PDB file of N, CA and C in Angstrom:
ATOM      1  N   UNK X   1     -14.476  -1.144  13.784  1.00  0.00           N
ATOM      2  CA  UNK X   1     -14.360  -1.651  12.431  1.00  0.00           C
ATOM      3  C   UNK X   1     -15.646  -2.365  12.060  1.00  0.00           C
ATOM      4  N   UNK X   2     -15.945  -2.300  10.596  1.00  0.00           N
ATOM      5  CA  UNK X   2     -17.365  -2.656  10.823  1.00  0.00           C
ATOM      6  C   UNK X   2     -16.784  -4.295   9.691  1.00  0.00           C
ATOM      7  N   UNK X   3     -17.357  -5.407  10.750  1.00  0.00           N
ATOM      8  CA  UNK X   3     -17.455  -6.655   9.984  1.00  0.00           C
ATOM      9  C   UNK X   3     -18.182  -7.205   9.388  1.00  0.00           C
ATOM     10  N   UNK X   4     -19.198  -6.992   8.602  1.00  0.00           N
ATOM     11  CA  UNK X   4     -20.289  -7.531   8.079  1.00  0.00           C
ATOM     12  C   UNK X   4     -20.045  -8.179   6.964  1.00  0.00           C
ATOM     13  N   UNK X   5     -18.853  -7.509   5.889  1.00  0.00           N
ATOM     14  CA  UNK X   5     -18.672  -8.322   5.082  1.00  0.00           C
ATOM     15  C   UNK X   5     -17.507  -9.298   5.486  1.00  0.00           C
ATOM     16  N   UNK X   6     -16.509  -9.873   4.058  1.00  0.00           N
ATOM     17  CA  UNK X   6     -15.534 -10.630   4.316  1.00  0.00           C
ATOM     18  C   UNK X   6     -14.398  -9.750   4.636  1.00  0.00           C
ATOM     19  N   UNK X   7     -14.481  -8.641   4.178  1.00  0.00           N
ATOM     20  CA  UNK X   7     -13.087  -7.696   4.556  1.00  0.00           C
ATOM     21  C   UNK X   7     -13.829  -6.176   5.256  1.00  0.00           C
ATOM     22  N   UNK X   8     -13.512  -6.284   6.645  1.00  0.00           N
ATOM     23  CA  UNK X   8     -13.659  -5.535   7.465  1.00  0.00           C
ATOM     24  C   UNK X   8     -13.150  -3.931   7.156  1.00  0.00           C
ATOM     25  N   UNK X   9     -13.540  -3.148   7.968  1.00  0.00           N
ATOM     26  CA  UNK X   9     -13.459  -1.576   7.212  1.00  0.00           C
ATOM     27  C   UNK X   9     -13.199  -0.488   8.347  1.00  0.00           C
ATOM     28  N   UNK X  10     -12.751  -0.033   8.469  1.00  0.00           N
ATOM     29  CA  UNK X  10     -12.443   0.934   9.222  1.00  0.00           C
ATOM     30  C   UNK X  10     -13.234   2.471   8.326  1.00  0.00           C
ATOM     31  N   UNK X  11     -14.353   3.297   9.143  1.00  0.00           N
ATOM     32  CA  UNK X  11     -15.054   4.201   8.570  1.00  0.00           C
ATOM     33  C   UNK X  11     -14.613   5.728   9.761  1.00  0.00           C
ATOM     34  N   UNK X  12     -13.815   6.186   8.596  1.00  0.00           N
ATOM     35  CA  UNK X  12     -13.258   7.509   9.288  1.00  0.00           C
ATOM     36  C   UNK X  12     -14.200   8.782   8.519  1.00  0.00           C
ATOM     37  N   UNK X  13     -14.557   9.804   9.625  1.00  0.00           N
ATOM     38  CA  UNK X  13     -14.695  10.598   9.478  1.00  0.00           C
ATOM     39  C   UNK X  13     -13.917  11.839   8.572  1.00  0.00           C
ATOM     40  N   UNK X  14     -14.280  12.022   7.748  1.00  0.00           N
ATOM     41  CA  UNK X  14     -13.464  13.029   7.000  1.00  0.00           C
ATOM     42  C   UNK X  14     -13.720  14.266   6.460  1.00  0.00           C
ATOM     43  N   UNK X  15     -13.267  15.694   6.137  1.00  0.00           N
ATOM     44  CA  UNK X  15     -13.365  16.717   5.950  1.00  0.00           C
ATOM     45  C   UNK X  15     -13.216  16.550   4.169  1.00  0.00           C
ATOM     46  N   UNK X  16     -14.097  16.602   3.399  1.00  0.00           N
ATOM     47  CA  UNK X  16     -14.281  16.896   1.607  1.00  0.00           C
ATOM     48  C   UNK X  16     -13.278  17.993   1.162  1.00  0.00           C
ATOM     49  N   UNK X  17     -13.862  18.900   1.414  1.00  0.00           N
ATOM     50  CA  UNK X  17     -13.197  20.375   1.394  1.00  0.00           C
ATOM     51  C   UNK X  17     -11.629  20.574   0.808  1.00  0.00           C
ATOM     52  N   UNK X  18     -11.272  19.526   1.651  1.00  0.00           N
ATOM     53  CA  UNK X  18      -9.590  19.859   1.802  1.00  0.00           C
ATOM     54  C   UNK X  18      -8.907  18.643   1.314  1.00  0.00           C
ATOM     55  N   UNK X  19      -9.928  17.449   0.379  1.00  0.00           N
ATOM     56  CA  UNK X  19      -9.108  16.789  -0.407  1.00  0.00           C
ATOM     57  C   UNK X  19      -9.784  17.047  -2.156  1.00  0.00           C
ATOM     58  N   UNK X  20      -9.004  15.804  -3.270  1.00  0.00           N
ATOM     59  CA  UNK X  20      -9.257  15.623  -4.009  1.00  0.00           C
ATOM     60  C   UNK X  20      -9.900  14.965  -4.561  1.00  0.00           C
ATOM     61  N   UNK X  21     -10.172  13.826  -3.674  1.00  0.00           N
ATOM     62  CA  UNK X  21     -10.537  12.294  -4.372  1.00  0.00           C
ATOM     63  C   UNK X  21     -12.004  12.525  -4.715  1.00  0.00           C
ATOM     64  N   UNK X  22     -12.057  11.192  -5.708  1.00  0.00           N
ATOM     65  CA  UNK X  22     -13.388  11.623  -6.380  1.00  0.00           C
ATOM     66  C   UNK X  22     -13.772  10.227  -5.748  1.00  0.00           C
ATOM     67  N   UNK X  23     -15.348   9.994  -6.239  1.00  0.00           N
ATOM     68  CA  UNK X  23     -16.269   9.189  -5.341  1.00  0.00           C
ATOM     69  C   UNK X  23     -15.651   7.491  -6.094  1.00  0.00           C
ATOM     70  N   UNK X  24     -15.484   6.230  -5.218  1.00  0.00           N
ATOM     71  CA  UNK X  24     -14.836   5.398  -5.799  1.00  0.00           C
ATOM     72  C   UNK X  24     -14.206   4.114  -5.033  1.00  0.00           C
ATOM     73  N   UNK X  25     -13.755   3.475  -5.572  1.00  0.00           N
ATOM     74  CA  UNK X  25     -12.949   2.425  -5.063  1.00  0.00           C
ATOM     75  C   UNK X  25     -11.303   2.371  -5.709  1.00  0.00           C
ATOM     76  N   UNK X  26     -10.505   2.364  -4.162  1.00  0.00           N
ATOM     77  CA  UNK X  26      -8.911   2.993  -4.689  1.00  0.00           C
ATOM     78  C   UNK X  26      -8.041   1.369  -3.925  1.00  0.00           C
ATOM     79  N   UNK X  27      -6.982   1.686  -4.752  1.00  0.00           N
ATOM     80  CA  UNK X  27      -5.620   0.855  -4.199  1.00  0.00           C
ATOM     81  C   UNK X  27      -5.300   1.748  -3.516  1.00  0.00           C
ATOM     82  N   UNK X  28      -4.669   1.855  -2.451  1.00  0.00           N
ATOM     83  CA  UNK X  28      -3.884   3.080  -1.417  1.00  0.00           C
ATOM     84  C   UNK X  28      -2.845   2.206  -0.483  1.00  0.00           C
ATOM     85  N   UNK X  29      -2.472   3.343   0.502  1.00  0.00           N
ATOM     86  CA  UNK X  29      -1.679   2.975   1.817  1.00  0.00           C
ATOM     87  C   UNK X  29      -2.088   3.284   2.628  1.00  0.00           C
ATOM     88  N   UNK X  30      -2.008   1.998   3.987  1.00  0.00           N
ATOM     89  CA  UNK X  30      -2.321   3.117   5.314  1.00  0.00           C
ATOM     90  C   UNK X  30      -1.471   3.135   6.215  1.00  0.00           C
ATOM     91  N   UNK X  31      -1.538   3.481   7.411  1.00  0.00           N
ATOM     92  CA  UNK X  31      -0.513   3.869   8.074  1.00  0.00           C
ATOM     93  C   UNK X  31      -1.494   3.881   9.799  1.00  0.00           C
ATOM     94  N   UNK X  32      -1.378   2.798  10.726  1.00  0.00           N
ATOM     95  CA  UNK X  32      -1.779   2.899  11.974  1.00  0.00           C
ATOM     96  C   UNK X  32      -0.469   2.305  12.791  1.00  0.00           C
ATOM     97  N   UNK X  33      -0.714   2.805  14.314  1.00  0.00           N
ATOM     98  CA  UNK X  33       0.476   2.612  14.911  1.00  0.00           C
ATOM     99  C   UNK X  33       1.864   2.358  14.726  1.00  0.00           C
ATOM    100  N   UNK X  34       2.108   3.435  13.590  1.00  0.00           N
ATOM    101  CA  UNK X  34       3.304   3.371  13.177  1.00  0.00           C
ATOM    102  C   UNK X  34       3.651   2.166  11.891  1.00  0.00           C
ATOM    103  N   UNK X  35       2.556   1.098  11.541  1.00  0.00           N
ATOM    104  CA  UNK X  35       2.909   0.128  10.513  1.00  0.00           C
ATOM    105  C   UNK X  35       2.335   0.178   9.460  1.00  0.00           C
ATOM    106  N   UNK X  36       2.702   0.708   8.031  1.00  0.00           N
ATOM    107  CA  UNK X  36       1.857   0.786   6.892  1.00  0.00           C
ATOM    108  C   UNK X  36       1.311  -0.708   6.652  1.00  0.00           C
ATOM    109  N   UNK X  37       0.106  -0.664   5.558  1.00  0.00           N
ATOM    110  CA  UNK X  37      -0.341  -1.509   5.234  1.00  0.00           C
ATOM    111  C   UNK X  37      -0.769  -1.377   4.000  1.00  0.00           C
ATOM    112  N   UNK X  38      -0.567  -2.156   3.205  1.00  0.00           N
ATOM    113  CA  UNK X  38      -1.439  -2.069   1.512  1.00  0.00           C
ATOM    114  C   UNK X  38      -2.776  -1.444   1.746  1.00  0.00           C
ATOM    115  N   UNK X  39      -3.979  -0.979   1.227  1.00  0.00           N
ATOM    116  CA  UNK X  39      -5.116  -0.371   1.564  1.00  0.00           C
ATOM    117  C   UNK X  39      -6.254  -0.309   0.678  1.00  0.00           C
ATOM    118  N   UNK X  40      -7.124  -0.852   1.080  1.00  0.00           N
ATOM    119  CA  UNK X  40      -8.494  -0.538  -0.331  1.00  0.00           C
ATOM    120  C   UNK X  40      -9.314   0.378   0.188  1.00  0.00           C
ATOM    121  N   UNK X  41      -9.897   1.463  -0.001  1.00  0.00           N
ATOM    122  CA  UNK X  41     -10.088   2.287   0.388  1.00  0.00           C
ATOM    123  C   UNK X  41     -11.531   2.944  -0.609  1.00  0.00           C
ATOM    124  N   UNK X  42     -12.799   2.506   0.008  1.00  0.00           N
ATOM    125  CA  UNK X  42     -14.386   3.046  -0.626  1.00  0.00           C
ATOM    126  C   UNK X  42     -14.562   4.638  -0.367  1.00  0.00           C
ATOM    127  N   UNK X  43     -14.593   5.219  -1.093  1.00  0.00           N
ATOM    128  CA  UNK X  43     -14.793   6.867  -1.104  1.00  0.00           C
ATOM    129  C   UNK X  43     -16.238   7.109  -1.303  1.00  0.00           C
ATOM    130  N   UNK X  44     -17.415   7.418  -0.612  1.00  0.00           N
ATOM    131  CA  UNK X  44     -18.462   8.007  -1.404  1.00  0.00           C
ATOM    132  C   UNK X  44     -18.383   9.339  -0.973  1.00  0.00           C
ATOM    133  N   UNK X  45     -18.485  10.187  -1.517  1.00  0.00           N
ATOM    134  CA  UNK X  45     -18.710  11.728  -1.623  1.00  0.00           C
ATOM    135  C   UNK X  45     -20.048  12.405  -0.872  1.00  0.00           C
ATOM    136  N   UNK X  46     -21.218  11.781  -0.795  1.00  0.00           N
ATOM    137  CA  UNK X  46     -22.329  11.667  -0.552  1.00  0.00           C
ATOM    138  C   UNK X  46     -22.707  11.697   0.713  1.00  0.00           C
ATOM    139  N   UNK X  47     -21.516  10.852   1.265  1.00  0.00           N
ATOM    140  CA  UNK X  47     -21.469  10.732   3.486  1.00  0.00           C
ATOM    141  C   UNK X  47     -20.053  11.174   3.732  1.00  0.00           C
ATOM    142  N   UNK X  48     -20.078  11.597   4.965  1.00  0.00           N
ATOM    143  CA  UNK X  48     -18.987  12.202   5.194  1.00  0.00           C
ATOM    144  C   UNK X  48     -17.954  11.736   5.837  1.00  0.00           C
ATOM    145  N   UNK X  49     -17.577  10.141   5.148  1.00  0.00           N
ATOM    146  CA  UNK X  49     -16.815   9.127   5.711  1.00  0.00           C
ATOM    147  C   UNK X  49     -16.286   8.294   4.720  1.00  0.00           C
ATOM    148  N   UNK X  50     -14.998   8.048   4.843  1.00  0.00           N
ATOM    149  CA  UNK X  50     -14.395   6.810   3.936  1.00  0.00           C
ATOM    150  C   UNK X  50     -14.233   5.157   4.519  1.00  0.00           C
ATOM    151  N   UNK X  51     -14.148   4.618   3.388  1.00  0.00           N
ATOM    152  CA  UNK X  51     -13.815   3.012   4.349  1.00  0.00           C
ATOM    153  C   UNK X  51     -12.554   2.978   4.245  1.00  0.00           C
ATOM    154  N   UNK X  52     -11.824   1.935   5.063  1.00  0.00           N
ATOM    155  CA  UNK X  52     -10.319   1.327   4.438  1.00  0.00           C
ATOM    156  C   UNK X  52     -10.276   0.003   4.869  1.00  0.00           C
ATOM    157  N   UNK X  53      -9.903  -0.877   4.285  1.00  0.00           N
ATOM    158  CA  UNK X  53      -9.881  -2.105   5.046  1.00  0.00           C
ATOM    159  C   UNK X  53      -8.149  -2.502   4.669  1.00  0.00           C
ATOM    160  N   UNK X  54      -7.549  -2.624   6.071  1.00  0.00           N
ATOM    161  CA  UNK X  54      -6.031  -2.561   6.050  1.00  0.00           C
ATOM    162  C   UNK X  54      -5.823  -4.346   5.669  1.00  0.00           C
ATOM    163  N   UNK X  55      -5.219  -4.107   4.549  1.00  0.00           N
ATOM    164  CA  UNK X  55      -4.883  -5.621   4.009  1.00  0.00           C
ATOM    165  C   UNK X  55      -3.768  -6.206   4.865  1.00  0.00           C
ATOM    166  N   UNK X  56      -3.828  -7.445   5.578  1.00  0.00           N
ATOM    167  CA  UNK X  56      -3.064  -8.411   6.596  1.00  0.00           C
ATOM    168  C   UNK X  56      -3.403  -7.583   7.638  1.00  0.00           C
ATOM    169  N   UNK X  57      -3.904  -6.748   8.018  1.00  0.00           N
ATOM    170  CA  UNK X  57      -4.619  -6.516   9.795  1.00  0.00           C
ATOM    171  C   UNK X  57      -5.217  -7.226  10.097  1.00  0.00           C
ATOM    172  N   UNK X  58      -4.684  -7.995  10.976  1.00  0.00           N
ATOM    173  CA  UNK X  58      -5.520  -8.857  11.914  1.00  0.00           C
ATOM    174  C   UNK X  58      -5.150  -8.380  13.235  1.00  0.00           C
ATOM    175  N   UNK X  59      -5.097  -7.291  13.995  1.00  0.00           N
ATOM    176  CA  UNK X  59      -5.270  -6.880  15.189  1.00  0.00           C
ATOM    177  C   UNK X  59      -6.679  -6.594  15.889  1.00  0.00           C
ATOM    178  N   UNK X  60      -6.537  -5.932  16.999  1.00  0.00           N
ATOM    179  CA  UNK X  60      -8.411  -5.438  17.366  1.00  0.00           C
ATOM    180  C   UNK X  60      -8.835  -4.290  16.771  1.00  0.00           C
ATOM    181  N   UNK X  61      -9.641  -4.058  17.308  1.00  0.00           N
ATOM    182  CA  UNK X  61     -10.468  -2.871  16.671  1.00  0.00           C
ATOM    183  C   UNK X  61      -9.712  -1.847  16.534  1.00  0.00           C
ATOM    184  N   UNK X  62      -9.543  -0.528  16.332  1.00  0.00           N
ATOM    185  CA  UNK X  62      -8.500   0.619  16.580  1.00  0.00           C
ATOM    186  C   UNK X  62      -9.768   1.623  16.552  1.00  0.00           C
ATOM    187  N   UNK X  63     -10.832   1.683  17.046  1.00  0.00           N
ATOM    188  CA  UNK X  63     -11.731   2.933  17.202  1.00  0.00           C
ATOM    189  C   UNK X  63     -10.840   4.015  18.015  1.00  0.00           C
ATOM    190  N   UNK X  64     -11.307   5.004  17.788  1.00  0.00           N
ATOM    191  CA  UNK X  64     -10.417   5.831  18.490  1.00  0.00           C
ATOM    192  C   UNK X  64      -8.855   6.339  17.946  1.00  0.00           C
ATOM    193  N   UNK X  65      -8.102   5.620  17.312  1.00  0.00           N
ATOM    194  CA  UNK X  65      -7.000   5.869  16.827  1.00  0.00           C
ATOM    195  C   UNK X  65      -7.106   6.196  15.462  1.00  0.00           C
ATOM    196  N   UNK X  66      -5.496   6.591  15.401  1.00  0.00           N
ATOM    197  CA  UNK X  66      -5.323   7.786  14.382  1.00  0.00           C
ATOM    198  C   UNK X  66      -5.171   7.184  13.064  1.00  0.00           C
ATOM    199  N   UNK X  67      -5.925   6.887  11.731  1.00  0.00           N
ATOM    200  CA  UNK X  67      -5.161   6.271  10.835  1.00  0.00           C
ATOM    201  C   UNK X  67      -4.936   7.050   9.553  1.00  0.00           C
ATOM    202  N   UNK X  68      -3.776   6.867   9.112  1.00  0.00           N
ATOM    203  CA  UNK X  68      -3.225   7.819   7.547  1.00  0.00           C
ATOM    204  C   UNK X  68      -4.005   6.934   6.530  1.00  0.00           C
ATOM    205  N   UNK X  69      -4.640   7.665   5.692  1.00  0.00           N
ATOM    206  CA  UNK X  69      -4.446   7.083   4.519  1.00  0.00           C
ATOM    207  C   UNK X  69      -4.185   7.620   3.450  1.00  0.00           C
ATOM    208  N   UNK X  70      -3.649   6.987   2.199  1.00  0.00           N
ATOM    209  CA  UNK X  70      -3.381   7.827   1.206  1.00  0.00           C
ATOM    210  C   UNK X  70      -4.236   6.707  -0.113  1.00  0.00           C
ATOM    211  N   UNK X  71      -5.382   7.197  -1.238  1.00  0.00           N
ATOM    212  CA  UNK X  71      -5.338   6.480  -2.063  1.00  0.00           C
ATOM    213  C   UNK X  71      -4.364   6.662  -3.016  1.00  0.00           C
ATOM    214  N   UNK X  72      -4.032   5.745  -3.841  1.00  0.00           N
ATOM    215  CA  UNK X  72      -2.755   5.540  -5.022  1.00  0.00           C
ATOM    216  C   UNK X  72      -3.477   5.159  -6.791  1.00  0.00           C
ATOM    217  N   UNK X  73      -4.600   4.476  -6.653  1.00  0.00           N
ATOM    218  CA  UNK X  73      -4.916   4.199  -8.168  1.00  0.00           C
ATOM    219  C   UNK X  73      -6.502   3.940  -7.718  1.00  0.00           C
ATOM    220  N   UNK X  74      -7.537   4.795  -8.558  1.00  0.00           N
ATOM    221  CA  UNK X  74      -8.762   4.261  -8.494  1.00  0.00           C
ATOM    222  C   UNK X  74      -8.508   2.724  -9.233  1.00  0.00           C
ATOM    223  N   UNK X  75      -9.746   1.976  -8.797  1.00  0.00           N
ATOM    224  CA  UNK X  75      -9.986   0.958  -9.451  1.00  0.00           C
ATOM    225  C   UNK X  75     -11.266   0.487  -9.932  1.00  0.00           C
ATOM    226  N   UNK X  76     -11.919   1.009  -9.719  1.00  0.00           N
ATOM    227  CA  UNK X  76     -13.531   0.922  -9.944  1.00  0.00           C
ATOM    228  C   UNK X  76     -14.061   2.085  -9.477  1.00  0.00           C
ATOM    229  N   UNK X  77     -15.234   2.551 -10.125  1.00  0.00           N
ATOM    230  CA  UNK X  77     -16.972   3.122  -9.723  1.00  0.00           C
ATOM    231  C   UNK X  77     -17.474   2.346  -8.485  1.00  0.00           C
ATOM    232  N   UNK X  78     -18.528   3.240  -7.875  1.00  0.00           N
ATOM    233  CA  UNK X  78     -19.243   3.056  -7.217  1.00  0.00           C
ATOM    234  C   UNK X  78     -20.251   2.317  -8.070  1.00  0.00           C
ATOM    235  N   UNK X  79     -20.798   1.009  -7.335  1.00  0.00           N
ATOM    236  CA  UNK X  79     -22.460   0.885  -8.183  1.00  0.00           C
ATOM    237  C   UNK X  79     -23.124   0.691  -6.900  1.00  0.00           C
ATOM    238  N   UNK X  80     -24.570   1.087  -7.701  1.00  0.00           N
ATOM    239  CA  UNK X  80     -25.674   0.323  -6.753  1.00  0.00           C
ATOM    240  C   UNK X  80     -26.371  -0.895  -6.535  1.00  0.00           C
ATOM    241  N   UNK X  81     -25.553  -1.668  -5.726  1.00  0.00           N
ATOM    242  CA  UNK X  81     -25.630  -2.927  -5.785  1.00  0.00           C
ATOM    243  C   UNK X  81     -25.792  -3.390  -4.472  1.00  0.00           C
ATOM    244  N   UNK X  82     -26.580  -5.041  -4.301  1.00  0.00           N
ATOM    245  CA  UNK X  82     -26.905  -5.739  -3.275  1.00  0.00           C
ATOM    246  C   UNK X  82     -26.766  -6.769  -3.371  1.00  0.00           C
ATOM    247  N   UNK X  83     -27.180  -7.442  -2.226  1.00  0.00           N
ATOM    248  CA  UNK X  83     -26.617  -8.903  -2.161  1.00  0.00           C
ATOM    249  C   UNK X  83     -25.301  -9.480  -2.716  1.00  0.00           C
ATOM    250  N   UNK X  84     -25.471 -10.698  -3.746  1.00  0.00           N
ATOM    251  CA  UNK X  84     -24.660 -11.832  -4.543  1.00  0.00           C
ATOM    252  C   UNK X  84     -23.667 -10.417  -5.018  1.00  0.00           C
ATOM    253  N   UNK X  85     -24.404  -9.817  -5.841  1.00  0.00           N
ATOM    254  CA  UNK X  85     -23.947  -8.696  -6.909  1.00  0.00           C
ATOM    255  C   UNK X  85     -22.810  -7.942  -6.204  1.00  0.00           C
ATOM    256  N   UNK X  86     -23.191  -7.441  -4.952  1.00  0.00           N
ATOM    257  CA  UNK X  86     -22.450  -6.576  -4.132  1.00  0.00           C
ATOM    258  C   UNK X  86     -21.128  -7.339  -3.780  1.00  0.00           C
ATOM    259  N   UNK X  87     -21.017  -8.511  -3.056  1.00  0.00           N
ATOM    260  CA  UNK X  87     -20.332  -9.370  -2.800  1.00  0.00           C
ATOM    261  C   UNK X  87     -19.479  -9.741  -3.848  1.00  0.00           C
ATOM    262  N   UNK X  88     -19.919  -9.973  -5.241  1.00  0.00           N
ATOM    263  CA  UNK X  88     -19.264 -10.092  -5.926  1.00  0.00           C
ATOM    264  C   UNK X  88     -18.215  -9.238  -6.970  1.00  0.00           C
ATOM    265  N   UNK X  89     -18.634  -8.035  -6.392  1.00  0.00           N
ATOM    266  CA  UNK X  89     -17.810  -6.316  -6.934  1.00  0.00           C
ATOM    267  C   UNK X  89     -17.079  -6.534  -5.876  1.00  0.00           C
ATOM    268  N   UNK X  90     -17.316  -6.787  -4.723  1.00  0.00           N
ATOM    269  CA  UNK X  90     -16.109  -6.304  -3.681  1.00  0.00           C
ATOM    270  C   UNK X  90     -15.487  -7.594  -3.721  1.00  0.00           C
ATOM    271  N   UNK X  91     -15.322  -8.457  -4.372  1.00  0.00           N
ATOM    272  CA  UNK X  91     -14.018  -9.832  -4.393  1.00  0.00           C
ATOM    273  C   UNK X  91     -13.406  -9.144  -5.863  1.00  0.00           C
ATOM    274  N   UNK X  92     -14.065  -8.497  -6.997  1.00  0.00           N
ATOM    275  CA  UNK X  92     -13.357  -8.289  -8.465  1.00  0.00           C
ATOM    276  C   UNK X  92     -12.273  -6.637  -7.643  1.00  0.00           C
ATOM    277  N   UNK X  93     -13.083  -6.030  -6.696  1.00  0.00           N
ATOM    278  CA  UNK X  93     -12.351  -4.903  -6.512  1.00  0.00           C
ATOM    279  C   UNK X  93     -11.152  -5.377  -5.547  1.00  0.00           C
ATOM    280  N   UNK X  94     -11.237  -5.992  -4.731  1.00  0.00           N
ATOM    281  CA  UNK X  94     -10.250  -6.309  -4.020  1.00  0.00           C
ATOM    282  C   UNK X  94      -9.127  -7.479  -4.938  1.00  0.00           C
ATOM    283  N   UNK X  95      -9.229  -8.288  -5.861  1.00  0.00           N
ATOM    284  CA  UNK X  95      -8.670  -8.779  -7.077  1.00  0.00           C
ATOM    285  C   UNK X  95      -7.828  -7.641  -6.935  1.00  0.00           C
ATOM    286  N   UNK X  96      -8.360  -6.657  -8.266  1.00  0.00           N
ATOM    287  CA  UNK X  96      -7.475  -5.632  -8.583  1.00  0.00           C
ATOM    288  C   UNK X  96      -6.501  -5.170  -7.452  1.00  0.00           C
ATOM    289  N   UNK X  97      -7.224  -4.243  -6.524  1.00  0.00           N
ATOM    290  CA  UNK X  97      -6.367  -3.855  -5.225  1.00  0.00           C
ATOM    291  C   UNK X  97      -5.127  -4.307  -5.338  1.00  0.00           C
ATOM    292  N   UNK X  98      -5.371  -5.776  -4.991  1.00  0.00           N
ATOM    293  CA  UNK X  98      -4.045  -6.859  -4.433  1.00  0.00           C
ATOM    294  C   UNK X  98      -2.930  -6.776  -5.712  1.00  0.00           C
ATOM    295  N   UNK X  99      -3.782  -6.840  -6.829  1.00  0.00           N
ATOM    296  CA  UNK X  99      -3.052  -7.164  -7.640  1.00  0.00           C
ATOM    297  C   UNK X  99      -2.197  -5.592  -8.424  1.00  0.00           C
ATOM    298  N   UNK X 100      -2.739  -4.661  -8.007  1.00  0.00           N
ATOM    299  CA  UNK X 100      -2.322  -3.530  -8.319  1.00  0.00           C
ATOM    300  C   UNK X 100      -0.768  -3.230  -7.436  1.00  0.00           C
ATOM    301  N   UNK X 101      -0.795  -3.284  -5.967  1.00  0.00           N
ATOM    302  CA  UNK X 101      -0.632  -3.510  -4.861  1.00  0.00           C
ATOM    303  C   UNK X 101       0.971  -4.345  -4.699  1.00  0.00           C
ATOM    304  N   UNK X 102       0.552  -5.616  -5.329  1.00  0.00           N
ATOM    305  CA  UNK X 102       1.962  -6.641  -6.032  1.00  0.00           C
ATOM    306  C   UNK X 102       3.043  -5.882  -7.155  1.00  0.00           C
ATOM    307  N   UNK X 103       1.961  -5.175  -7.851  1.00  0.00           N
ATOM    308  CA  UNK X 103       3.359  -4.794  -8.399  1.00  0.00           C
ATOM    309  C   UNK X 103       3.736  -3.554  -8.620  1.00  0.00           C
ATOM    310  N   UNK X 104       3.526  -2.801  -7.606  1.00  0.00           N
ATOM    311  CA  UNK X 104       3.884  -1.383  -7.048  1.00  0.00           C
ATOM    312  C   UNK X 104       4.750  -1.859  -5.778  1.00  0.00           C
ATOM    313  N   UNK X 105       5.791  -2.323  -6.181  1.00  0.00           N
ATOM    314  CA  UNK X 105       6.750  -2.538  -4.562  1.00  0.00           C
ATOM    315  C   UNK X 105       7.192  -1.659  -3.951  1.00  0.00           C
ATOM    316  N   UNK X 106       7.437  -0.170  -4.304  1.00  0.00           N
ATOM    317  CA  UNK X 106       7.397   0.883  -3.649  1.00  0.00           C
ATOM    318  C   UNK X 106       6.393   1.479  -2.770  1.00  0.00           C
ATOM    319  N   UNK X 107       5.590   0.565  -2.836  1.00  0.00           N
ATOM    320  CA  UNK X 107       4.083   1.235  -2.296  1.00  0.00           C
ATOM    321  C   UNK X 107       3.920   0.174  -0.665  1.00  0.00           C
TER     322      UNK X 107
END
């Protein structure tokens, strides 16, 4: 899992081809060792890997293991951004997430 920022990420390898999603930042679900979790989930199209950072995981690392994800609602564009700026898209995107997240109780 990569920790560099405040919300850690799990970067899976993934096949383009055989989904839909477009390049982005999503509300989703995930699904490791059997326990879903709410999910924010960075898509770039560009590398051939997604992020997810499983909201209330606080376990160890899970390299190696299997994780589902599904996104449920974009919530933002990608920008090109650094530092303060960057930091501060990923607290407004994770806002939304959570708050998307709350009131989808089926999810």
């Amino acid at each position: 899992m990569a920790r560099g920022f405040k919300y850690p990420t799990a970067n899976l390898e993934i096949d383009w081809t055989s989904l839909g999603w477009e390049t982005g930042v999503y509300a989703g679900r995930a699904r490791l060792a059997g326990v879903a979790y709410g999910a924010a989930v960075v898509i770039q199209k560009n590398l051939p890997k997604l992020e997810v950072h499983l909201l209330g995981y606080t376990g160890e690392d899970f390299y190696g293991k299997e994780v589902e994800v599904e996104c449920i609602c974009k919530v933002s564009e990608m920008e090109p951004l650094a530092g303060p700026e960057l930091l501060d898209k990923i607290e407004e995107d994770m806002i939304k997430i959570k708050k998307f997240l709350s009131n989808s109780p089926n999810i």
